Amino acid sequence: MGAILDRTMTFGSGRERPAVAGATPQPVARKAATTATKPRKIPGADPGAWGRRLRHTAAVVVPPVIVTALFLLIWEMMASSQGAVLPAPSQVITDTWDLIVNPFYDHGGNDVGMAWQLLASLERVAYGYALAVVAGIGLGVLVGQSTWAMRGLDPLFQVLRTVPPLAWLPISLAAFQASNPSAIFVIFITAIWPIIINTSVGIRNISQDYVNVARVLRLNGFEYFTKIMLPAAAPYVFSGLRIGIGLAWLAIVAAEMLIGGVGIGFFIWDAWNASMLSDIVLALVYVGLVGFFLDRLVAIVGNWVTRGTQAG
Amino acid sequence: MTSYLSIEHVHKTFGVGPTASEVLRDVDLHVDRSEFISIIGHSGCGKSTVLNIVAGLLETSTGAVILDGREVSKPGPDRSVVFQNHSLLPWLTVRDNVGLAVDKTFRGKKSRAERREWVLATLEMVGMSHALDKRPDEISGGMKQRVGIARALAMEPKVLLMDEPFGALDALTRAHLQDEVMRIQSDLGNTVLMVTHDVDEAVLLSDRIVMMTNGPAATIGQVLDIDLERPRDRLAMAGNPEYNQYRAEVLRFLHERHRNPESEAA
Ligand SMILES: Nc1ncnc2c1ncn2[C@@H]1O[C@H](COP(=O)(O)OP(=O)(O)O)[C@@H](O)[C@H]1O
Ligand SMILES: [Mg+2]
């Protein structure tokens, strides 16, 4: 876990906008990506705009469909063999059909539909993540702005951020004496580090040109914050927000396994205790999909907010 | 002697101790109101440093800059800067980039409607009325520089400071913008301090050309008065013997008396 955190929070490979010191975000890479996915024109056959778009969609959709189908097929074959422990996909669907078609049932207590389980988890993530965004951007601005604050706080952050999320749970249970706030705190403390670090890097990397413009225009502190600092750092901030939401969703499932109650994490734990492996598989699929959508959501908001800012 | 803008025996050293580097030594210059001054010299000699000191973005080590009877110690509304790389804020539209400067400079002096009118008027002056709601990444380099000029002019500064304003532009766009700056300057009577490394640009635009020696410890090597009738037409200038003489004199300074240190090393 520590290694993963290390990698993600040093803004390493694969992120859309790596917060590397000195590097201005590169619009070039993005342009290259869009042109690369354009279908090549085949001489002699011009199927027109619609045909081309259709072909483009097919080129994007077909590979994942084939790979997923193959994966399911192999799984099905392996799980159908003698002595297999895990249920086959077909088995999962028959076993969990009631859960799939009735996501919103409510029989009281923990016995509620998958939608309610996921919503309960999402609610905790929403609280914890919202707090992490506010506190993380605030601290990031402080650390990015003030060399003194950076020297003082950075070692502390570097140590604390490597603490695995669940290690915080006992201490927060002791502090809050209640499971729900504890889970929210775990989300908060998990998501906050990449937000702090990326925000502060973004602020430290604000181009001297913009600082000079601000000085020539004599912007005051508040104007500098809203007109220069936030927009200039926004691409970095959003890359931190995106890492943060991913970590938050990773942590919630684990935390809920321990605290119980309604939530997708405890649902999985409960299913394990009842030996309902099919329920677990279904829950994992949902967890993956929700995580994917959360990530996309933050990415989309980020792209929208920072549109135009990467221009040179 | 009281001039409108005085750069009085300015020294500038960056850093302290063994890493200190003396960039400017005893730069002394007196500029009259409505004068157009070019500062020319090889790259790295300290032209931008002079400009930034006048802008108040850098402090002098010793010496002072006095504008209209007051010492310059920090940036102020009486001095606006056109930066070499336009430095527009990419997240603001053309209108808002200029608007930010106008709102900042004239809050309390002009009403909101007057400020909005003034933004439109300055953008009109540089021929950018057609792109008010475009972002900087949606317009060409020449247009960005026009907006940068509009932003600086909109502050109605006593002194307009320009740091290689046309350096990054292609020849045609540059010629066009030079003409426009000449027109605007003769209309408004701005006092202008422009850094350039383009000899033709310096001769065409300036009343005086300040030639700087090579660094380290650069200073003013020679000041050349350009007594050419205004308005100046670049085509007529090409065949004008006086113009060519001025041009030759600047070239001589740059190429003979103060060779580019890089070419000397090679
Ligand atoms: N902030 C700074 N710290 C240290 N040295 C600087 C700084 N700014 C400029 N210099 C040095 O001062 C010299 C003159 O720079 P500059 O004024 O930008 O030259 P020019 O604009 O004529 O090309 C250069 O050698 C440069 O390295
Ligand atoms: Mg320079």
Coordinates of N, CA, C and O in Angstrom, one line a residue, chain A residues 54-192:
Chain A
L54 N -19.3 5.7 -37.3 CA -19.7 4.3 -36.9 C -18.4 3.4 -36.8 O -18.3 2.7 -35.8
R55 N -17.6 3.6 -37.7 CA -16.4 2.8 -37.7 C -15.5 3.2 -36.5 O -14.9 2.3 -35.9
H56 N -15.4 4.4 -36.3 CA -14.7 4.9 -35.1 C -15.2 4.3 -33.8 O -14.5 3.8 -33.0
T57 N -16.5 4.4 -33.7 CA -17.2 3.9 -32.5 C -16.8 2.4 -32.3 O -16.5 1.9 -31.3
A58 N -17.0 1.7 -33.4 CA -16.7 0.3 -33.4 C -15.3 0.0 -33.0 O -15.0 -0.9 -32.2
A59 N -14.4 0.8 -33.5 CA -12.9 0.6 -33.2 C -12.7 0.8 -31.7 O -11.8 0.2 -31.1
V60 N -13.5 1.7 -31.1 CA -13.3 1.9 -29.7 C -14.0 0.8 -28.8 O -13.5 0.4 -27.8
V61 N -15.2 0.4 -29.3 CA -16.0 -0.5 -28.5 C -15.6 -1.9 -28.6 O -15.7 -2.7 -27.7
V62 N -15.3 -2.3 -29.8 CA -15.1 -3.8 -30.1 C -14.0 -4.4 -29.2 O -14.2 -5.4 -28.6
P63 N -12.8 -3.8 -29.2 CA -11.7 -4.5 -28.4 C -12.1 -4.8 -26.9 O -11.9 -5.9 -26.5
P64 N -12.6 -3.8 -26.2 CA -13.0 -4.2 -24.8 C -14.1 -5.2 -24.7 O -14.1 -6.1 -23.8
V65 N -15.0 -5.2 -25.7 CA -16.1 -6.2 -25.7 C -15.5 -7.6 -25.9 O -15.8 -8.6 -25.1
I66 N -14.6 -7.7 -26.8 CA -14.0 -9.0 -27.1 C -13.2 -9.5 -25.9 O -13.3 -10.7 -25.5
V67 N -12.4 -8.6 -25.3 CA -11.5 -9.0 -24.2 C -12.4 -9.4 -23.0 O -12.1 -10.5 -22.4
T68 N -13.4 -8.6 -22.8 CA -14.3 -9.0 -21.6 C -15.0 -10.3 -21.9 O -15.0 -11.2 -20.9
A69 N -15.4 -10.6 -23.1 CA -16.1 -11.8 -23.4 C -15.1 -13.0 -23.2 O -15.5 -14.0 -22.6
L70 N -13.9 -12.8 -23.7 CA -12.9 -13.9 -23.5 C -12.6 -14.2 -22.0 O -12.6 -15.3 -21.6
F71 N -12.5 -13.1 -21.3 CA -12.2 -13.2 -19.9 C -13.4 -14.0 -19.2 O -13.1 -15.0 -18.4
L72 N -14.6 -13.6 -19.5 CA -15.7 -14.3 -18.9 C -15.8 -15.8 -19.3 O -16.1 -16.7 -18.5
L73 N -15.4 -16.0 -20.6 CA -15.4 -17.4 -21.1 C -14.4 -18.3 -20.4 O -14.7 -19.4 -19.9
I74 N -13.2 -17.7 -20.2 CA -12.2 -18.5 -19.5 C -12.6 -18.7 -18.1 O -12.4 -19.9 -17.5
W75 N -13.1 -17.7 -17.5 CA -13.6 -17.8 -16.1 C -14.7 -18.9 -16.0 O -14.6 -19.8 -15.1
E76 N -15.6 -18.8 -16.9 CA -16.7 -19.8 -16.9 C -16.1 -21.2 -17.0 O -16.5 -22.1 -16.3
M77 N -15.2 -21.4 -17.9 CA -14.6 -22.8 -18.1 C -13.9 -23.2 -16.9 O -14.1 -24.4 -16.4
M78 N -13.1 -22.3 -16.3 CA -12.3 -22.7 -15.2 C -13.2 -23.0 -14.0 O -12.9 -24.0 -13.2
A79 N -14.2 -22.2 -13.8 CA -15.1 -22.4 -12.6 C -16.0 -23.6 -12.8 O -16.6 -24.0 -11.8
S80 N -16.2 -24.0 -14.0 CA -17.1 -25.2 -14.2 C -16.3 -26.5 -14.1 O -16.9 -27.6 -14.0
S81 N -15.0 -26.4 -14.0 CA -14.2 -27.7 -13.9 C -14.4 -28.2 -12.5 O -14.9 -27.6 -11.5
Q82 N -14.0 -29.5 -12.4 CA -14.1 -30.2 -11.1 C -13.3 -29.5 -10.0 O -12.2 -29.1 -10.2
G83 N -13.9 -29.4 -8.8 CA -13.2 -28.9 -7.6 C -13.0 -27.4 -7.6 O -12.3 -26.9 -6.8
A84 N -13.7 -26.7 -8.5 CA -13.6 -25.2 -8.5 C -14.3 -24.7 -7.3 O -15.4 -25.1 -6.9
V85 N -13.7 -23.6 -6.7 CA -14.3 -23.0 -5.5 C -15.1 -21.8 -5.9 O -16.2 -21.6 -5.4
L86 N -14.6 -21.0 -6.8 CA -15.4 -19.8 -7.2 C -16.5 -20.1 -8.1 O -16.4 -21.0 -9.0
P87 N -17.6 -19.4 -8.0 CA -18.7 -19.6 -8.9 C -18.4 -19.1 -10.3 O -17.7 -18.1 -10.4
A88 N -19.0 -19.7 -11.3 CA -18.9 -19.2 -12.7 C -19.7 -18.0 -12.9 O -20.7 -17.8 -12.1
P89 N -19.5 -17.2 -13.9 CA -20.3 -16.0 -14.1 C -21.8 -16.3 -14.2 O -22.6 -15.6 -13.7
S90 N -22.1 -17.4 -14.9 CA -23.5 -17.8 -15.1 C -24.1 -18.1 -13.7 O -25.2 -17.7 -13.4
Q91 N -23.3 -18.8 -12.9 CA -23.7 -19.1 -11.6 C -24.0 -17.9 -10.8 O -25.0 -17.7 -10.1
V92 N -23.1 -16.9 -10.9 CA -23.2 -15.6 -10.1 C -24.5 -15.0 -10.5 O -25.3 -14.5 -9.6
I93 N -24.8 -15.0 -11.8 CA -26.0 -14.3 -12.2 C -27.3 -15.0 -11.7 O -28.2 -14.3 -11.2
T94 N -27.3 -16.3 -11.8 CA -28.5 -17.0 -11.3 C -28.6 -16.8 -9.8 O -29.7 -16.5 -9.3
D95 N -27.5 -16.9 -9.0 CA -27.6 -16.7 -7.6 C -28.0 -15.4 -7.1 O -28.7 -15.2 -6.1
T96 N -27.6 -14.3 -7.9 CA -27.8 -13.0 -7.4 C -28.9 -12.3 -8.2 O -29.1 -11.0 -8.1
W97 N -29.7 -13.0 -9.0 CA -30.7 -12.4 -9.8 C -31.6 -11.5 -9.0 O -31.9 -10.4 -9.5
D98 N -32.0 -12.0 -7.9 CA -32.9 -11.2 -7.0 C -32.3 -9.8 -6.7 O -32.9 -8.8 -6.7
L99 N -31.0 -9.9 -6.3 CA -30.3 -8.7 -5.9 C -30.2 -7.7 -7.1 O -30.3 -6.5 -7.0
I100 N -29.9 -8.3 -8.3 CA -29.7 -7.5 -9.5 C -31.0 -6.8 -9.9 O -31.0 -5.6 -10.2
V101 N -32.1 -7.5 -9.9 CA -33.4 -6.9 -10.3 C -34.1 -6.0 -9.3 O -34.9 -5.2 -9.6
N102 N -33.7 -6.2 -8.0 CA -34.4 -5.4 -7.0 C -33.3 -4.6 -6.2 O -33.0 -4.9 -5.0
P103 N -32.8 -3.6 -6.8 CA -31.7 -2.9 -6.1 C -32.2 -2.0 -5.0 O -31.4 -1.6 -4.1
F104 N -33.5 -1.8 -4.9 CA -34.0 -0.8 -4.0 C -34.9 -1.4 -2.9 O -35.6 -0.7 -2.2
Y105 N -34.8 -2.7 -2.7 CA -35.7 -3.3 -1.6 C -35.2 -2.9 -0.3 O -34.0 -2.6 -0.1
D106 N -36.1 -2.9 0.7 CA -35.7 -2.5 2.0 C -36.4 -3.4 3.1 O -37.6 -3.1 3.3
H107 N -35.7 -4.3 3.6 CA -36.3 -5.2 4.6 C -35.9 -4.8 6.0 O -36.0 -5.6 6.9
G108 N -35.4 -3.6 6.2 CA -35.0 -3.1 7.5 C -33.6 -3.6 7.8 O -33.1 -4.6 7.3
G109 N -33.0 -2.9 8.7 CA -31.6 -3.3 9.2 C -30.6 -3.3 8.1 O -30.6 -2.4 7.2
N110 N -29.8 -4.3 8.0 CA -28.8 -4.4 7.0 C -29.4 -5.0 5.7 O -28.7 -5.0 4.7
D111 N -30.6 -5.5 5.8 CA -31.1 -6.2 4.7 C -31.8 -5.3 3.7 O -33.0 -5.3 3.5
V112 N -30.9 -4.6 2.9 CA -31.5 -3.6 2.0 C -30.8 -3.9 0.6 O -29.8 -4.6 0.5
G113 N -31.4 -3.3 -0.5 CA -30.9 -3.6 -1.8 C -29.5 -3.0 -2.0 O -29.0 -2.2 -1.3
M114 N -28.9 -3.5 -3.1 CA -27.5 -3.1 -3.4 C -27.4 -1.6 -3.6 O -26.4 -1.0 -3.3
A115 N -28.4 -1.0 -4.2 CA -28.4 0.5 -4.4 C -28.3 1.2 -3.1 O -27.5 2.1 -3.0
W116 N -29.0 0.7 -2.1 CA -28.9 1.4 -0.8 C -27.5 1.2 -0.2 O -27.0 2.1 0.5
Q117 N -27.0 0.0 -0.3 CA -25.7 -0.3 0.2 C -24.6 0.7 -0.4 O -23.8 1.3 0.3
L118 N -24.7 0.8 -1.7 CA -23.8 1.6 -2.4 C -23.9 3.1 -2.0 O -23.0 3.8 -1.8
L119 N -25.2 3.5 -1.9 CA -25.5 4.9 -1.6 C -25.0 5.2 -0.2 O -24.4 6.3 0.1
A120 N -25.1 4.2 0.7 CA -24.6 4.5 2.1 C -23.1 4.7 2.1 O -22.6 5.6 2.7
S121 N -22.4 3.8 1.3 CA -21.0 4.0 1.1 C -20.6 5.3 0.5 O -19.7 6.1 0.9
L122 N -21.4 5.7 -0.6 CA -21.1 6.9 -1.3 C -21.3 8.1 -0.4 O -20.6 9.1 -0.5
E123 N -22.3 8.0 0.5 CA -22.6 9.1 1.4 C -21.4 9.4 2.3 O -20.9 10.5 2.5
R124 N -20.8 8.3 2.9 CA -19.7 8.4 3.8 C -18.5 9.0 3.0 O -17.8 9.9 3.4
V125 N -18.3 8.5 1.8 CA -17.2 9.0 0.9 C -17.4 10.5 0.6 O -16.5 11.3 0.7
A126 N -18.7 10.9 0.4 CA -19.0 12.3 0.1 C -18.6 13.2 1.2 O -17.9 14.2 1.0
Y127 N -19.0 12.8 2.4 CA -18.6 13.6 3.6 C -17.1 13.7 3.8 O -16.5 14.8 3.9
G128 N -16.5 12.5 3.8 CA -15.1 12.5 4.1 C -14.3 13.2 3.0 O -13.3 14.0 3.2
Y129 N -14.7 13.0 1.7 CA -14.0 13.6 0.6 C -14.2 15.1 0.6 O -13.2 15.8 0.3
A130 N -15.4 15.5 0.8 CA -15.6 17.0 0.8 C -14.8 17.7 1.9 O -14.2 18.7 1.6
L131 N -14.7 17.1 3.1 CA -13.8 17.7 4.1 C -12.4 17.6 3.6 O -11.6 18.6 3.8
A132 N -12.0 16.6 3.0 CA -10.6 16.5 2.5 C -10.3 17.5 1.4 O -9.2 18.1 1.4
V133 N -11.3 17.8 0.6 CA -11.1 18.8 -0.5 C -10.8 20.1 0.1 O -9.9 20.8 -0.2
V134 N -11.7 20.5 1.1 CA -11.6 21.8 1.7 C -10.3 22.0 2.4 O -9.5 22.9 2.2
A135 N -10.1 21.0 3.3 CA -8.9 21.1 4.2 C -7.6 20.9 3.3 O -6.6 21.6 3.5
G136 N -7.7 20.0 2.3 CA -6.5 19.7 1.5 C -6.1 20.9 0.7 O -4.9 21.2 0.6
I137 N -7.1 21.5 0.0 CA -6.7 22.7 -0.8 C -6.2 23.8 0.1 O -5.2 24.5 -0.2
G138 N -6.9 24.0 1.3 CA -6.4 25.0 2.2 C -5.0 24.8 2.6 O -4.1 25.7 2.5
L139 N -4.7 23.6 3.1 CA -3.3 23.3 3.5 C -2.3 23.4 2.4 O -1.2 23.8 2.5
G140 N -2.8 22.9 1.2 CA -1.9 22.9 0.0 C -1.5 24.3 -0.3 O -0.4 24.6 -0.7
V141 N -2.5 25.3 -0.3 CA -2.2 26.7 -0.5 C -1.2 27.2 0.5 O -0.2 27.9 0.1
L142 N -1.4 26.9 1.7 CA -0.5 27.3 2.8 C 0.9 26.8 2.5 O 1.9 27.6 2.5
V143 N 1.0 25.5 2.3 CA 2.4 24.9 2.1 C 3.0 25.4 0.8 O 4.2 25.6 0.7
G144 N 2.2 25.7 -0.2 CA 2.7 26.1 -1.5 C 3.2 27.6 -1.5 O 4.1 28.0 -2.1
Q145 N 2.5 28.3 -0.6 CA 2.8 29.8 -0.5 C 3.9 30.1 0.4 O 4.7 31.0 0.1
S146 N 4.0 29.4 1.5 CA 4.9 29.8 2.5 C 6.0 28.8 2.6 O 5.8 27.6 2.9
T147 N 7.2 29.2 2.4 CA 8.4 28.4 2.6 C 8.5 27.8 4.0 O 8.8 26.7 4.2
W148 N 8.2 28.7 4.9 CA 8.3 28.3 6.3 C 7.3 27.2 6.6 O 7.6 26.2 7.2
A149 N 6.0 27.4 6.1 CA 5.0 26.3 6.4 C 5.4 25.0 5.7 O 5.2 23.9 6.2
M150 N 6.0 25.2 4.5 CA 6.5 24.0 3.8 C 7.5 23.2 4.6 O 7.4 22.0 4.8
R151 N 8.5 24.0 5.1 CA 9.6 23.3 5.8 C 9.1 22.7 7.1 O 9.5 21.6 7.5
G152 N 8.1 23.4 7.7 CA 7.6 22.8 9.0 C 6.6 21.6 8.8 O 6.7 20.6 9.5
L153 N 5.8 21.7 7.8 CA 4.7 20.7 7.6 C 5.1 19.5 6.7 O 4.6 18.4 6.9
D154 N 6.0 19.8 5.8 CA 6.3 18.8 4.8 C 6.8 17.4 5.4 O 6.2 16.4 5.0
P155 N 7.7 17.5 6.3 CA 8.1 16.2 6.9 C 7.0 15.4 7.6 O 6.9 14.2 7.4
L156 N 6.1 16.2 8.3 CA 5.0 15.6 8.9 C 4.1 14.9 7.9 O 3.7 13.8 8.1
F157 N 3.8 15.6 6.8 CA 2.9 15.1 5.8 C 3.6 13.8 5.2 O 2.9 12.9 4.9
Q158 N 4.9 13.9 4.9 CA 5.5 12.8 4.3 C 5.4 11.5 5.1 O 5.3 10.4 4.6
V159 N 5.5 11.7 6.4 CA 5.4 10.5 7.3 C 3.9 10.1 7.3 O 3.6 8.9 7.1
L160 N 3.0 11.0 7.6 CA 1.6 10.6 7.8 C 1.0 10.0 6.6 O 0.2 9.1 6.7
R161 N 1.4 10.5 5.4 CA 0.7 10.0 4.2 C 1.0 8.5 3.9 O 0.3 7.9 3.2
T162 N 2.1 8.0 4.5 CA 2.4 6.6 4.3 C 1.7 5.7 5.2 O 1.7 4.4 5.1
V163 N 1.0 6.2 6.2 CA 0.2 5.4 7.1 C -1.0 4.8 6.4 O -1.8 5.5 5.8
P164 N -1.1 3.5 6.4 CA -2.2 2.9 5.6 C -3.6 3.3 6.2 O -3.7 3.5 7.4
P165 N -4.6 3.5 5.3 CA -5.9 4.0 5.8 C -6.4 3.3 7.0 O -6.9 4.0 7.9
L166 N -6.4 2.0 7.0 CA -7.1 1.3 8.1 C -6.4 1.4 9.4 O -7.0 1.3 10.4
A167 N -5.1 1.8 9.3 CA -4.4 2.0 10.6 C -5.0 3.2 11.4 O -4.8 3.3 12.6
W168 N -5.7 4.0 10.7 CA -6.3 5.2 11.3 C -7.6 4.8 12.0 O -8.1 5.5 12.9
L169 N -8.1 3.7 11.7 CA -9.5 3.3 12.1 C -9.6 3.2 13.7 O -10.4 3.8 14.3
P170 N -8.7 2.4 14.3 CA -8.8 2.2 15.7 C -8.7 3.5 16.5 O -9.5 3.8 17.4
I171 N -7.8 4.4 16.0 CA -7.6 5.6 16.8 C -8.8 6.5 16.6 O -9.2 7.3 17.5
S172 N -9.4 6.5 15.4 CA -10.5 7.4 15.2 C -11.8 6.8 15.9 O -12.6 7.5 16.4
L173 N -11.9 5.5 16.0 CA -13.0 4.9 16.8 C -12.8 5.3 18.2 O -13.8 5.7 18.9
A174 N -11.6 5.3 18.7 CA -11.4 5.7 20.1 C -11.8 7.2 20.2 O -12.4 7.6 21.2
A175 N -11.4 8.0 19.2 CA -11.7 9.4 19.4 C -13.1 9.8 19.2 O -13.7 10.6 19.9
F176 N -13.8 9.2 18.2 CA -15.2 9.5 17.9 C -16.2 8.7 18.7 O -17.4 9.1 18.8
Q177 N -15.8 7.5 19.2 CA -16.7 6.7 19.9 C -17.9 6.3 19.1 O -19.0 5.9 19.6
A178 N -17.8 6.4 17.8 CA -19.0 6.0 16.9 C -18.4 5.5 15.6 O -17.4 6.0 15.1
S179 N -19.1 4.6 14.9 CA -18.5 4.0 13.8 C -18.6 4.9 12.5 O -17.6 5.0 11.8
N180 N -19.7 5.6 12.4 CA -19.9 6.4 11.2 C -18.9 7.5 11.0 O -18.2 7.6 10.0
P181 N -18.8 8.3 12.0 CA -17.7 9.4 12.0 C -16.3 8.8 11.8 O -15.5 9.4 11.1
S182 N -16.1 7.7 12.3 CA -14.8 7.1 12.2 C -14.5 6.7 10.7 O -13.4 7.0 10.2
A183 N -15.5 6.1 10.1 CA -15.3 5.8 8.7 C -15.1 7.0 7.8 O -14.2 7.1 7.0
I184 N -15.9 8.1 8.2 CA -15.7 9.3 7.4 C -14.3 9.9 7.6 O -13.7 10.4 6.7
F185 N -13.8 9.8 8.9 CA -12.5 10.3 9.1 C -11.4 9.5 8.3 O -10.5 10.1 7.8
V186 N -11.6 8.2 8.2 CA -10.7 7.4 7.5 C -10.6 7.9 6.0 O -9.6 8.0 5.4
I187 N -11.8 8.1 5.5 CA -11.8 8.6 4.1 C -11.1 10.0 4.0 O -10.3 10.2 3.1
F188 N -11.4 10.8 4.9 CA -10.8 12.1 5.0 C -9.3 12.0 5.0 O -8.6 12.6 4.1
I189 N -8.8 11.2 5.9 CA -7.3 11.2 6.1 C -6.7 10.5 4.9 O -5.5 10.7 4.6
T190 N -7.4 9.6 4.2 CA -6.8 8.9 3.1 C -6.8 9.8 1.9 O -5.8 9.8 1.1
A191 N -7.8 10.6 1.7 CA -7.9 11.4 0.4 C -7.1 12.7 0.5 O -6.8 13.3 -0.5
I192 N -6.8 13.1 1.7 CA -6.3 14.5 1.9 C -4.8 14.7 1.3 O -4.5 15.7 0.8

